Amino acid sequence: MDQKKLSRIIAQAKAGDTAAYESLMAAYQARLFGYFLRATGRQHDAEDLFGELVLRLVRNIKDYDEQGRFEAWLFRMAANLNRDRIRKLKARPATLSLSNGRDEEKSIGRNLPAAQPDVDAGLLSEELSLELHEALARLDDVTRDMILLRHFGEMSFKEISKEFHCPLGTALARIHRGLKMLRKFMNIPEGTR
Amino acid sequence: MTMTTNQERQYETAARYMDGEKVPLDTEEEAIVKDYSDDEKAVNPKLDAEMSSRESRRIRKKVHVLVRNLPRRTLRAFIIGLIVAIAFLLILWSLKYFKQGRRFNDDAGNQGIEHRTGKANIDNVD
């Protein structure tokens, strides 16, 4: 979407035009959904966060001053939502995992009769590479978010360093180290593109 | 991860270069840029999440429903807020009258005692 058209749609959205919101979300839908899907690893969590983002967009669009990039602003909101979700998950009381990591034979879940197949497991195997999901889960929250915002939000290092309150060099070093770890976890050999 | 001041500076220059700034790079900074680009090109295709047309339609429908229902949501939130505010005011008002009523009863009670005491004294005189 070119800048002129985007500015016009944002102005319409600020005036309360519901069709403008739909146009905005349609333009960034795939990337935002991709971001949420990779950040959460679960289809329905991604959909919930996406819905929440739409509501936040409507609530906050008046605060957008058109100085910075709209995409960066939108993805910052998405990152905040994701951070809130992680905070809520961490605040929950600890539960016993039914699948005890790599020790599948000893896991509790394996010994329980399955009443229904896990819907998410099917979706994950189909469209979300389990290997990638596991690799992303092994990264720390900040590094994972930085990589995802760089990829899906097309954020510059400057925007990322501002978002995470860290020096510019640290942002690049952190993302670089994260990419190297992902490459190692997923066994992507050197020279592969 | 701790970096020396020199490494931090090199990474900063590399980051500025990749952000599109025209900054001269030395050989080490060039190596950082090349290495990073290689890693990014290797990992990025794996990160991409393909959306099926069915999913895309479902999400679009969800956005449509959310956006169209916004006035109703706002109205509902306003009505709930109004009800809560009225209930709060009613509680405050009833508390105020409850206190006033108790004070009135206390006063009336005291007057009753005085009255009875007075009568008793008169009885005693008799």
PDB file of C-alpha atoms in Angstrom:
ATOM      1  CA  MET A   1       0.000   0.000   0.000  1.00  0.00           C
ATOM      2  CA  ASP A   2       1.516   3.344  -0.998  1.00  0.00           C
ATOM      3  CA  GLN A   3       1.971   6.114   1.565  1.00  0.00           C
ATOM      4  CA  LYS A   4      -0.660   8.423   0.073  1.00  0.00           C
ATOM      5  CA  LYS A   5      -3.350   5.757   0.082  1.00  0.00           C
ATOM      6  CA  LEU A   6      -2.350   4.653   3.565  1.00  0.00           C
ATOM      7  CA  SER A   7      -2.581   8.225   4.916  1.00  0.00           C
ATOM      8  CA  ARG A   8      -6.034   8.585   3.367  1.00  0.00           C
ATOM      9  CA  ILE A   9      -7.268   5.321   4.895  1.00  0.00           C
ATOM     10  CA  ILE A  10      -5.829   6.255   8.306  1.00  0.00           C
ATOM     11  CA  ALA A  11      -7.612   9.620   8.130  1.00  0.00           C
ATOM     12  CA  GLN A  12     -10.866   7.814   7.271  1.00  0.00           C
ATOM     13  CA  ALA A  13     -10.333   5.396  10.154  1.00  0.00           C
ATOM     14  CA  LYS A  14      -9.720   8.311  12.522  1.00  0.00           C
ATOM     15  CA  ALA A  15     -13.033   9.776  11.351  1.00  0.00           C
ATOM     16  CA  GLY A  16     -14.715   6.529  12.397  1.00  0.00           C
ATOM     17  CA  ASP A  17     -15.149   4.857   9.003  1.00  0.00           C
ATOM     18  CA  THR A  18     -15.487   1.135   9.749  1.00  0.00           C
ATOM     19  CA  ALA A  19     -14.602   0.144   6.179  1.00  0.00           C
ATOM     20  CA  ALA A  20     -11.239   1.907   6.615  1.00  0.00           C
ATOM     21  CA  TYR A  21     -10.389  -0.339   9.573  1.00  0.00           C
ATOM     22  CA  GLU A  22     -11.187  -3.364   7.481  1.00  0.00           C
ATOM     23  CA  SER A  23      -8.917  -2.099   4.679  1.00  0.00           C
ATOM     24  CA  LEU A  24      -6.082  -1.514   7.147  1.00  0.00           C
ATOM     25  CA  MET A  25      -6.398  -4.941   8.668  1.00  0.00           C
ATOM     26  CA  ALA A  26      -6.687  -6.582   5.262  1.00  0.00           C
ATOM     27  CA  ALA A  27      -3.405  -4.942   4.209  1.00  0.00           C
ATOM     28  CA  TYR A  28      -1.454  -6.206   7.227  1.00  0.00           C
ATOM     29  CA  GLN A  29      -3.481  -9.308   8.052  1.00  0.00           C
ATOM     30  CA  ALA A  30      -1.055 -11.941   6.744  1.00  0.00           C
ATOM     31  CA  ARG A  31       2.008 -10.452   8.424  1.00  0.00           C
ATOM     32  CA  LEU A  32       0.265  -9.739  11.725  1.00  0.00           C
ATOM     33  CA  PHE A  33      -1.273 -13.176  11.830  1.00  0.00           C
ATOM     34  CA  GLY A  34       2.104 -14.716  10.950  1.00  0.00           C
ATOM     35  CA  TYR A  35       3.703 -12.786  13.791  1.00  0.00           C
ATOM     36  CA  PHE A  36       1.085 -13.938  16.314  1.00  0.00           C
ATOM     37  CA  LEU A  37       1.189 -17.510  15.030  1.00  0.00           C
ATOM     38  CA  ARG A  38       4.972 -17.749  15.376  1.00  0.00           C
ATOM     39  CA  ALA A  39       4.958 -15.926  18.716  1.00  0.00           C
ATOM     40  CA  THR A  40       2.287 -18.133  20.289  1.00  0.00           C
ATOM     41  CA  GLY A  41       2.653 -21.357  18.297  1.00  0.00           C
ATOM     42  CA  ARG A  42      -1.094 -21.850  18.513  1.00  0.00           C
ATOM     43  CA  GLN A  43      -3.698 -21.048  15.898  1.00  0.00           C
ATOM     44  CA  HIS A  44      -6.515 -20.023  18.248  1.00  0.00           C
ATOM     45  CA  ASP A  45      -4.199 -17.909  20.455  1.00  0.00           C
ATOM     46  CA  ALA A  46      -3.053 -16.117  17.310  1.00  0.00           C
ATOM     47  CA  GLU A  47      -6.672 -15.491  16.291  1.00  0.00           C
ATOM     48  CA  ASP A  48      -7.547 -14.179  19.764  1.00  0.00           C
ATOM     49  CA  LEU A  49      -4.591 -11.789  19.765  1.00  0.00           C
ATOM     50  CA  PHE A  50      -5.464 -10.656  16.267  1.00  0.00           C
ATOM     51  CA  GLY A  51      -9.026  -9.845  17.386  1.00  0.00           C
ATOM     52  CA  GLU A  52      -7.669  -7.987  20.407  1.00  0.00           C
ATOM     53  CA  LEU A  53      -5.366  -6.014  18.123  1.00  0.00           C
ATOM     54  CA  VAL A  54      -8.301  -4.887  15.990  1.00  0.00           C
ATOM     55  CA  LEU A  55     -10.005  -3.503  19.091  1.00  0.00           C
ATOM     56  CA  ARG A  56      -6.813  -1.761  20.238  1.00  0.00           C
ATOM     57  CA  LEU A  57      -6.341  -0.278  16.803  1.00  0.00           C
ATOM     58  CA  VAL A  58      -9.815   1.229  16.910  1.00  0.00           C
ATOM     59  CA  ARG A  59      -9.243   2.535  20.440  1.00  0.00           C
ATOM     60  CA  ASN A  60      -5.790   4.006  19.750  1.00  0.00           C
ATOM     61  CA  ILE A  61      -5.821   5.155  16.127  1.00  0.00           C
ATOM     62  CA  LYS A  62      -6.487   8.734  17.264  1.00  0.00           C
ATOM     63  CA  ASP A  63      -3.106   8.693  19.063  1.00  0.00           C
ATOM     64  CA  TYR A  64      -1.227   7.809  15.867  1.00  0.00           C
ATOM     65  CA  ASP A  65       0.471  11.043  14.791  1.00  0.00           C
ATOM     66  CA  GLU A  66       1.704   9.971  11.316  1.00  0.00           C
ATOM     67  CA  GLN A  67       5.266  10.914  12.264  1.00  0.00           C
ATOM     68  CA  GLY A  68       6.606   7.370  12.411  1.00  0.00           C
ATOM     69  CA  ARG A  69       5.838   4.406  10.169  1.00  0.00           C
ATOM     70  CA  PHE A  70       2.313   3.051  10.605  1.00  0.00           C
ATOM     71  CA  GLU A  71       3.565  -0.534  10.321  1.00  0.00           C
ATOM     72  CA  ALA A  72       6.043  -0.063  13.158  1.00  0.00           C
ATOM     73  CA  TRP A  73       3.308   1.503  15.289  1.00  0.00           C
ATOM     74  CA  LEU A  74       0.942  -1.382  14.520  1.00  0.00           C
ATOM     75  CA  PHE A  75       3.555  -4.048  15.248  1.00  0.00           C
ATOM     76  CA  ARG A  76       4.539  -2.299  18.471  1.00  0.00           C
ATOM     77  CA  MET A  77       0.931  -2.701  19.567  1.00  0.00           C
ATOM     78  CA  ALA A  78       1.042  -6.365  18.503  1.00  0.00           C
ATOM     79  CA  ALA A  79       4.275  -6.861  20.481  1.00  0.00           C
ATOM     80  CA  ASN A  80       2.682  -5.280  23.556  1.00  0.00           C
ATOM     81  CA  LEU A  81      -0.258  -7.648  23.280  1.00  0.00           C
ATOM     82  CA  ASN A  82       2.099 -10.582  23.001  1.00  0.00           C
ATOM     83  CA  ARG A  83       4.079  -9.366  26.023  1.00  0.00           C
ATOM     84  CA  ASP A  84       0.860  -9.053  28.050  1.00  0.00           C
ATOM     85  CA  ARG A  85       0.003 -12.628  27.089  1.00  0.00           C
ATOM     86  CA  ILE A  86       3.437 -13.916  28.177  1.00  0.00           C
ATOM     87  CA  ARG A  87       3.117 -12.000  31.472  1.00  0.00           C
ATOM     88  CA  LYS A  88      -0.304 -13.556  32.115  1.00  0.00           C
ATOM     89  CA  LEU A  89       1.034 -17.026  31.311  1.00  0.00           C
ATOM     90  CA  LYS A  90       3.927 -16.565  33.723  1.00  0.00           C
ATOM     91  CA  ALA A  91       1.601 -15.286  36.441  1.00  0.00           C
ATOM     92  CA  ARG A  92      -0.497 -18.445  36.261  1.00  0.00           C
ATOM     93  CA  PRO A  93       0.184 -21.108  38.892  1.00  0.00           C
ATOM     94  CA  ALA A  94       2.646 -23.781  37.767  1.00  0.00           C
ATOM     95  CA  THR A  95       1.065 -26.874  36.252  1.00  0.00           C
ATOM     96  CA  LEU A  96       2.444 -30.335  35.678  1.00  0.00           C
ATOM     97  CA  SER A  97       3.212 -30.959  32.030  1.00  0.00           C
ATOM     98  CA  LEU A  98       1.560 -34.021  30.536  1.00  0.00           C
ATOM     99  CA  SER A  99       4.317 -34.375  27.963  1.00  0.00           C
ATOM    100  CA  ASN A 100       7.501 -34.349  29.941  1.00  0.00           C
ATOM    101  CA  GLY A 101       9.794 -32.806  27.348  1.00  0.00           C
ATOM    102  CA  ARG A 102      11.983 -35.279  25.494  1.00  0.00           C
ATOM    103  CA  ASP A 103      11.395 -38.170  27.877  1.00  0.00           C
ATOM    104  CA  GLU A 104       8.268 -39.251  26.018  1.00  0.00           C
ATOM    105  CA  GLU A 105       8.126 -42.789  27.429  1.00  0.00           C
ATOM    106  CA  LYS A 106       7.964 -41.549  31.012  1.00  0.00           C
ATOM    107  CA  SER A 107       5.575 -38.682  30.356  1.00  0.00           C
ATOM    108  CA  ILE A 108       2.240 -38.672  32.188  1.00  0.00           C
ATOM    109  CA  GLY A 109       0.342 -37.739  29.064  1.00  0.00           C
ATOM    110  CA  ARG A 110       1.509 -40.859  27.293  1.00  0.00           C
ATOM    111  CA  ASN A 111      -0.044 -43.090  29.938  1.00  0.00           C
ATOM    112  CA  LEU A 112      -3.409 -41.352  29.927  1.00  0.00           C
ATOM    113  CA  PRO A 113      -6.157 -42.565  27.594  1.00  0.00           C
ATOM    114  CA  ALA A 114      -6.818 -40.024  24.852  1.00  0.00           C
ATOM    115  CA  ALA A 115     -10.477 -39.005  24.826  1.00  0.00           C
ATOM    116  CA  GLN A 116     -10.182 -36.741  21.808  1.00  0.00           C
ATOM    117  CA  PRO A 117      -7.332 -35.988  19.452  1.00  0.00           C
ATOM    118  CA  ASP A 118      -5.562 -32.689  20.141  1.00  0.00           C
ATOM    119  CA  VAL A 119      -6.867 -30.222  17.571  1.00  0.00           C
ATOM    120  CA  ASP A 120      -3.815 -27.973  17.871  1.00  0.00           C
ATOM    121  CA  ALA A 121      -1.416 -30.842  17.333  1.00  0.00           C
ATOM    122  CA  GLY A 122      -2.997 -31.535  13.966  1.00  0.00           C
ATOM    123  CA  LEU A 123      -2.840 -27.902  12.948  1.00  0.00           C
ATOM    124  CA  LEU A 124       0.742 -27.590  14.106  1.00  0.00           C
ATOM    125  CA  SER A 125       1.919 -30.575  12.146  1.00  0.00           C
ATOM    126  CA  GLU A 126       0.085 -29.356   9.069  1.00  0.00           C
ATOM    127  CA  GLU A 127       0.995 -25.732   8.851  1.00  0.00           C
ATOM    128  CA  LEU A 128       3.388 -24.813  11.594  1.00  0.00           C
ATOM    129  CA  SER A 129       6.616 -26.670  11.473  1.00  0.00           C
ATOM    130  CA  LEU A 130       6.979 -28.317  14.851  1.00  0.00           C
ATOM    131  CA  GLU A 131      10.713 -28.064  14.502  1.00  0.00           C
ATOM    132  CA  LEU A 132      10.527 -24.300  14.032  1.00  0.00           C
ATOM    133  CA  HIS A 133       8.048 -23.954  16.872  1.00  0.00           C
ATOM    134  CA  GLU A 134      10.372 -25.860  19.216  1.00  0.00           C
ATOM    135  CA  ALA A 135      13.383 -23.869  18.030  1.00  0.00           C
ATOM    136  CA  LEU A 136      11.578 -20.564  18.629  1.00  0.00           C
ATOM    137  CA  ALA A 137      10.421 -21.752  22.045  1.00  0.00           C
ATOM    138  CA  ARG A 138      14.049 -22.380  23.030  1.00  0.00           C
ATOM    139  CA  LEU A 139      14.959 -18.729  22.480  1.00  0.00           C
ATOM    140  CA  ASP A 140      14.421 -16.224  25.272  1.00  0.00           C
ATOM    141  CA  ASP A 141      11.273 -14.078  24.976  1.00  0.00           C
ATOM    142  CA  VAL A 142      13.069 -10.853  24.013  1.00  0.00           C
ATOM    143  CA  THR A 143      15.298 -12.380  21.311  1.00  0.00           C
ATOM    144  CA  ARG A 144      12.355 -14.283  19.805  1.00  0.00           C
ATOM    145  CA  ASP A 145      10.244 -11.130  19.720  1.00  0.00           C
ATOM    146  CA  MET A 146      13.068  -9.110  18.187  1.00  0.00           C
ATOM    147  CA  ILE A 147      13.507 -11.677  15.386  1.00  0.00           C
ATOM    148  CA  LEU A 148       9.766 -11.858  14.717  1.00  0.00           C
ATOM    149  CA  LEU A 149       9.346  -8.075  14.692  1.00  0.00           C
ATOM    150  CA  ARG A 150      12.303  -7.724  12.348  1.00  0.00           C
ATOM    151  CA  HIS A 151      10.843 -10.327   9.989  1.00  0.00           C
ATOM    152  CA  PHE A 152       7.096  -9.710  10.095  1.00  0.00           C
ATOM    153  CA  GLY A 153       7.064  -6.047  11.104  1.00  0.00           C
ATOM    154  CA  GLU A 154       9.985  -5.217   8.809  1.00  0.00           C
ATOM    155  CA  MET A 155      11.265  -3.030  11.618  1.00  0.00           C
ATOM    156  CA  SER A 156      14.638  -1.357  11.330  1.00  0.00           C
ATOM    157  CA  PHE A 157      17.295  -2.026  13.966  1.00  0.00           C
ATOM    158  CA  LYS A 158      16.793   1.526  15.177  1.00  0.00           C
ATOM    159  CA  GLU A 159      13.067   0.902  15.740  1.00  0.00           C
ATOM    160  CA  ILE A 160      13.816  -2.408  17.477  1.00  0.00           C
ATOM    161  CA  SER A 161      16.453  -0.854  19.752  1.00  0.00           C
ATOM    162  CA  LYS A 162      13.965   1.870  20.676  1.00  0.00           C
ATOM    163  CA  GLU A 163      11.205  -0.643  21.323  1.00  0.00           C
ATOM    164  CA  PHE A 164      13.367  -2.827  23.578  1.00  0.00           C
ATOM    165  CA  HIS A 165      15.279   0.077  25.179  1.00  0.00           C
ATOM    166  CA  CYS A 166      18.702  -1.246  24.240  1.00  0.00           C
ATOM    167  CA  PRO A 167      21.662   0.162  22.272  1.00  0.00           C
ATOM    168  CA  LEU A 168      21.566  -0.218  18.479  1.00  0.00           C
ATOM    169  CA  GLY A 169      24.578  -2.560  18.404  1.00  0.00           C
ATOM    170  CA  THR A 170      23.057  -4.773  21.095  1.00  0.00           C
ATOM    171  CA  ALA A 171      19.825  -5.131  19.098  1.00  0.00           C
ATOM    172  CA  LEU A 172      21.709  -6.384  16.032  1.00  0.00           C
ATOM    173  CA  ALA A 173      23.986  -8.641  18.101  1.00  0.00           C
ATOM    174  CA  ARG A 174      20.996 -10.171  19.887  1.00  0.00           C
ATOM    175  CA  ILE A 175      19.025 -10.822  16.695  1.00  0.00           C
ATOM    176  CA  HIS A 176      22.134 -12.218  15.014  1.00  0.00           C
ATOM    177  CA  ARG A 177      22.828 -14.578  17.901  1.00  0.00           C
ATOM    178  CA  GLY A 178      19.143 -15.648  17.876  1.00  0.00           C
ATOM    179  CA  LEU A 179      19.241 -16.380  14.143  1.00  0.00           C
ATOM    180  CA  LYS A 180      22.404 -18.451  14.630  1.00  0.00           C
ATOM    181  CA  MET A 181      20.685 -20.417  17.399  1.00  0.00           C
ATOM    182  CA  LEU A 182      17.603 -21.001  15.223  1.00  0.00           C
ATOM    183  CA  ARG A 183      19.866 -22.204  12.433  1.00  0.00           C
ATOM    184  CA  LYS A 184      21.576 -24.591  14.814  1.00  0.00           C
ATOM    185  CA  PHE A 185      18.332 -25.892  16.368  1.00  0.00           C
ATOM    186  CA  MET A 186      16.799 -26.494  12.934  1.00  0.00           C
ATOM    187  CA  ASN A 187      20.008 -27.925  11.473  1.00  0.00           C
ATOM    188  CA  ILE A 188      20.173 -25.454   8.613  1.00  0.00           C
ATOM    189  CA  PRO A 189      23.684 -25.901   7.206  1.00  0.00           C
ATOM    190  CA  GLU A 190      25.932 -22.966   6.362  1.00  0.00           C
ATOM    191  CA  GLY A 191      25.492 -21.620   2.852  1.00  0.00           C
ATOM    192  CA  THR A 192      21.798 -22.667   2.698  1.00  0.00           C
ATOM    193  CA  ARG A 193      19.371 -19.987   1.534  1.00  0.00           C
TER     194      ARG A 193
ATOM    195  CA  MET B   1      25.988 -11.538  26.220  1.00  0.00           C
ATOM    196  CA  THR B   2      28.673  -8.976  26.958  1.00  0.00           C
ATOM    197  CA  MET B   3      30.410  -7.077  24.188  1.00  0.00           C
ATOM    198  CA  THR B   4      33.499  -4.944  24.267  1.00  0.00           C
ATOM    199  CA  THR B   5      33.113  -1.272  23.416  1.00  0.00           C
ATOM    200  CA  ASN B   6      34.768  -1.934  20.067  1.00  0.00           C
ATOM    201  CA  GLN B   7      32.381  -4.819  19.239  1.00  0.00           C
ATOM    202  CA  GLU B   8      29.402  -2.681  20.279  1.00  0.00           C
ATOM    203  CA  ARG B   9      30.620   0.083  17.967  1.00  0.00           C
ATOM    204  CA  GLN B  10      31.130  -2.377  15.087  1.00  0.00           C
ATOM    205  CA  TYR B  11      27.639  -3.834  15.531  1.00  0.00           C
ATOM    206  CA  GLU B  12      26.172  -0.348  15.763  1.00  0.00           C
ATOM    207  CA  THR B  13      27.819   0.708  12.496  1.00  0.00           C
ATOM    208  CA  ALA B  14      26.661  -2.520  10.830  1.00  0.00           C
ATOM    209  CA  ALA B  15      23.108  -1.942  12.096  1.00  0.00           C
ATOM    210  CA  ARG B  16      23.081   1.627  10.806  1.00  0.00           C
ATOM    211  CA  TYR B  17      24.359   0.394   7.441  1.00  0.00           C
ATOM    212  CA  MET B  18      21.623  -2.250   7.222  1.00  0.00           C
ATOM    213  CA  ASP B  19      19.037   0.392   8.195  1.00  0.00           C
ATOM    214  CA  GLY B  20      19.994   2.240   5.026  1.00  0.00           C
ATOM    215  CA  GLU B  21      22.406   4.863   6.336  1.00  0.00           C
ATOM    216  CA  LYS B  22      25.393   5.591   4.153  1.00  0.00           C
ATOM    217  CA  VAL B  23      28.187   4.732   6.564  1.00  0.00           C
ATOM    218  CA  PRO B  24      31.617   3.424   5.545  1.00  0.00           C
ATOM    219  CA  LEU B  25      32.348  -0.126   6.744  1.00  0.00           C
ATOM    220  CA  ASP B  26      35.696  -1.652   7.674  1.00  0.00           C
ATOM    221  CA  THR B  27      36.422  -5.308   6.890  1.00  0.00           C
ATOM    222  CA  GLU B  28      35.132  -6.595  10.251  1.00  0.00           C
ATOM    223  CA  GLU B  29      31.902  -4.635   9.949  1.00  0.00           C
ATOM    224  CA  GLU B  30      31.483  -5.926   6.394  1.00  0.00           C
ATOM    225  CA  ALA B  31      31.918  -9.469   7.723  1.00  0.00           C
ATOM    226  CA  ILE B  32      29.186  -8.860  10.345  1.00  0.00           C
ATOM    227  CA  VAL B  33      26.805  -7.565   7.636  1.00  0.00           C
ATOM    228  CA  LYS B  34      27.529 -10.539   5.362  1.00  0.00           C
ATOM    229  CA  ASP B  35      27.236 -13.121   8.122  1.00  0.00           C
ATOM    230  CA  TYR B  36      23.991 -11.581   9.377  1.00  0.00           C
ATOM    231  CA  SER B  37      22.497 -11.430   5.873  1.00  0.00           C
ATOM    232  CA  ASP B  38      23.377 -15.103   5.317  1.00  0.00           C
ATOM    233  CA  ASP B  39      21.689 -16.129   8.564  1.00  0.00           C
ATOM    234  CA  GLU B  40      18.637 -13.994   7.860  1.00  0.00           C
ATOM    235  CA  LYS B  41      18.258 -15.388   4.350  1.00  0.00           C
ATOM    236  CA  ALA B  42      18.557 -18.946   5.660  1.00  0.00           C
ATOM    237  CA  VAL B  43      16.056 -18.562   8.492  1.00  0.00           C
ATOM    238  CA  ASN B  44      13.467 -16.127   7.103  1.00  0.00           C
ATOM    239  CA  PRO B  45      11.821 -18.518   4.616  1.00  0.00           C
ATOM    240  CA  LYS B  46      11.226 -20.932   7.502  1.00  0.00           C
ATOM    241  CA  LEU B  47       9.563 -18.196   9.560  1.00  0.00           C
ATOM    242  CA  ASP B  48       7.029 -17.325   6.879  1.00  0.00           C
ATOM    243  CA  ALA B  49       3.576 -18.565   7.761  1.00  0.00           C
ATOM    244  CA  GLU B  50       1.442 -19.353   4.752  1.00  0.00           C
ATOM    245  CA  MET B  51      -2.212 -18.567   5.248  1.00  0.00           C
ATOM    246  CA  SER B  52      -4.770 -20.659   3.411  1.00  0.00           C
ATOM    247  CA  SER B  53      -7.571 -18.809   1.640  1.00  0.00           C
ATOM    248  CA  ARG B  54     -10.041 -20.361   4.083  1.00  0.00           C
ATOM    249  CA  GLU B  55      -8.125 -18.993   7.048  1.00  0.00           C
ATOM    250  CA  SER B  56      -7.754 -15.650   5.371  1.00  0.00           C
ATOM    251  CA  ARG B  57     -11.501 -15.466   4.801  1.00  0.00           C
ATOM    252  CA  ARG B  58     -12.220 -16.468   8.383  1.00  0.00           C
ATOM    253  CA  ILE B  59      -9.906 -13.767   9.765  1.00  0.00           C
ATOM    254  CA  ARG B  60     -11.407 -11.159   7.443  1.00  0.00           C
ATOM    255  CA  LYS B  61     -14.884 -12.159   8.608  1.00  0.00           C
ATOM    256  CA  LYS B  62     -13.762 -11.879  12.228  1.00  0.00           C
ATOM    257  CA  VAL B  63     -12.411  -8.362  11.609  1.00  0.00           C
ATOM    258  CA  HIS B  64     -15.662  -7.444   9.850  1.00  0.00           C
ATOM    259  CA  VAL B  65     -17.784  -8.672  12.776  1.00  0.00           C
ATOM    260  CA  LEU B  66     -15.540  -6.951  15.353  1.00  0.00           C
ATOM    261  CA  VAL B  67     -15.534  -3.635  13.548  1.00  0.00           C
ATOM    262  CA  ARG B  68     -19.266  -3.677  12.768  1.00  0.00           C
ATOM    263  CA  ASN B  69     -20.119  -4.517  16.372  1.00  0.00           C
ATOM    264  CA  LEU B  70     -18.013  -1.696  17.773  1.00  0.00           C
ATOM    265  CA  PRO B  71     -20.863   0.833  18.229  1.00  0.00           C
ATOM    266  CA  ARG B  72     -22.884  -1.852  20.005  1.00  0.00           C
ATOM    267  CA  ARG B  73     -19.877  -2.697  22.202  1.00  0.00           C
ATOM    268  CA  THR B  74     -19.349   0.966  23.069  1.00  0.00           C
ATOM    269  CA  LEU B  75     -23.026   1.408  23.881  1.00  0.00           C
ATOM    270  CA  ARG B  76     -22.998  -1.713  26.045  1.00  0.00           C
ATOM    271  CA  ALA B  77     -19.906  -0.497  27.922  1.00  0.00           C
ATOM    272  CA  PHE B  78     -21.574   2.903  28.433  1.00  0.00           C
ATOM    273  CA  ILE B  79     -24.792   1.338  29.766  1.00  0.00           C
ATOM    274  CA  ILE B  80     -22.859  -0.967  32.119  1.00  0.00           C
ATOM    275  CA  GLY B  81     -20.832   2.032  33.349  1.00  0.00           C
ATOM    276  CA  LEU B  82     -24.015   4.030  33.886  1.00  0.00           C
ATOM    277  CA  ILE B  83     -25.666   1.199  35.857  1.00  0.00           C
ATOM    278  CA  VAL B  84     -22.567   0.801  38.052  1.00  0.00           C
ATOM    279  CA  ALA B  85     -22.429   4.569  38.672  1.00  0.00           C
ATOM    280  CA  ILE B  86     -26.140   4.729  39.587  1.00  0.00           C
ATOM    281  CA  ALA B  87     -25.788   1.719  41.905  1.00  0.00           C
ATOM    282  CA  PHE B  88     -22.810   3.367  43.614  1.00  0.00           C
ATOM    283  CA  LEU B  89     -24.714   6.627  44.094  1.00  0.00           C
ATOM    284  CA  LEU B  90     -27.721   4.722  45.482  1.00  0.00           C
ATOM    285  CA  ILE B  91     -25.485   2.957  48.001  1.00  0.00           C
ATOM    286  CA  LEU B  92     -23.937   6.292  49.079  1.00  0.00           C
ATOM    287  CA  TRP B  93     -27.382   7.898  49.329  1.00  0.00           C
ATOM    288  CA  SER B  94     -28.859   5.016  51.349  1.00  0.00           C
ATOM    289  CA  LEU B  95     -25.830   5.044  53.691  1.00  0.00           C
ATOM    290  CA  LYS B  96     -26.330   8.753  54.275  1.00  0.00           C
ATOM    291  CA  TYR B  97     -30.012   8.290  55.123  1.00  0.00           C
ATOM    292  CA  PHE B  98     -29.271   5.229  57.227  1.00  0.00           C
ATOM    293  CA  LYS B  99     -26.864   7.316  59.351  1.00  0.00           C
ATOM    294  CA  GLN B 100     -29.362  10.188  59.568  1.00  0.00           C
ATOM    295  CA  GLY B 101     -32.139   7.794  60.562  1.00  0.00           C
ATOM    296  CA  ARG B 102     -29.974   6.252  63.287  1.00  0.00           C
ATOM    297  CA  ARG B 103     -29.112   9.700  64.630  1.00  0.00           C
ATOM    298  CA  PHE B 104     -32.844  10.563  64.633  1.00  0.00           C
ATOM    299  CA  ASN B 105     -33.681   7.313  66.454  1.00  0.00           C
ATOM    300  CA  ASP B 106     -30.902   7.927  68.964  1.00  0.00           C
ATOM    301  CA  ASP B 107     -32.191  11.458  69.580  1.00  0.00           C
ATOM    302  CA  ALA B 108     -35.750  10.210  69.910  1.00  0.00           C
ATOM    303  CA  GLY B 109     -34.580   7.479  72.278  1.00  0.00           C
ATOM    304  CA  ASN B 110     -32.725   9.977  74.452  1.00  0.00           C
ATOM    305  CA  GLN B 111     -35.760  12.237  74.558  1.00  0.00           C
ATOM    306  CA  GLY B 112     -37.873   9.247  75.575  1.00  0.00           C
ATOM    307  CA  ILE B 113     -35.550   8.484  78.498  1.00  0.00           C
ATOM    308  CA  GLU B 114     -35.605  12.128  79.596  1.00  0.00           C
ATOM    309  CA  HIS B 115     -39.368  12.107  79.341  1.00  0.00           C
ATOM    310  CA  ARG B 116     -39.656   8.885  81.322  1.00  0.00           C
ATOM    311  CA  THR B 117     -37.144  10.106  83.921  1.00  0.00           C
ATOM    312  CA  GLY B 118     -39.061  13.349  84.282  1.00  0.00           C
ATOM    313  CA  LYS B 119     -42.277  11.466  84.747  1.00  0.00           C
ATOM    314  CA  ALA B 120     -40.632   9.201  87.301  1.00  0.00           C
ATOM    315  CA  ASN B 121     -39.457  12.235  89.273  1.00  0.00           C
ATOM    316  CA  ILE B 122     -42.933  13.645  89.245  1.00  0.00           C
ATOM    317  CA  ASP B 123     -44.187  10.300  90.492  1.00  0.00           C
ATOM    318  CA  ASN B 124     -41.606  10.371  93.260  1.00  0.00           C
ATOM    319  CA  VAL B 125     -42.760  13.874  94.297  1.00  0.00           C
ATOM    320  CA  ASP B 126     -46.231  12.569  94.551  1.00  0.00           C
TER     321      ASP B 126
END
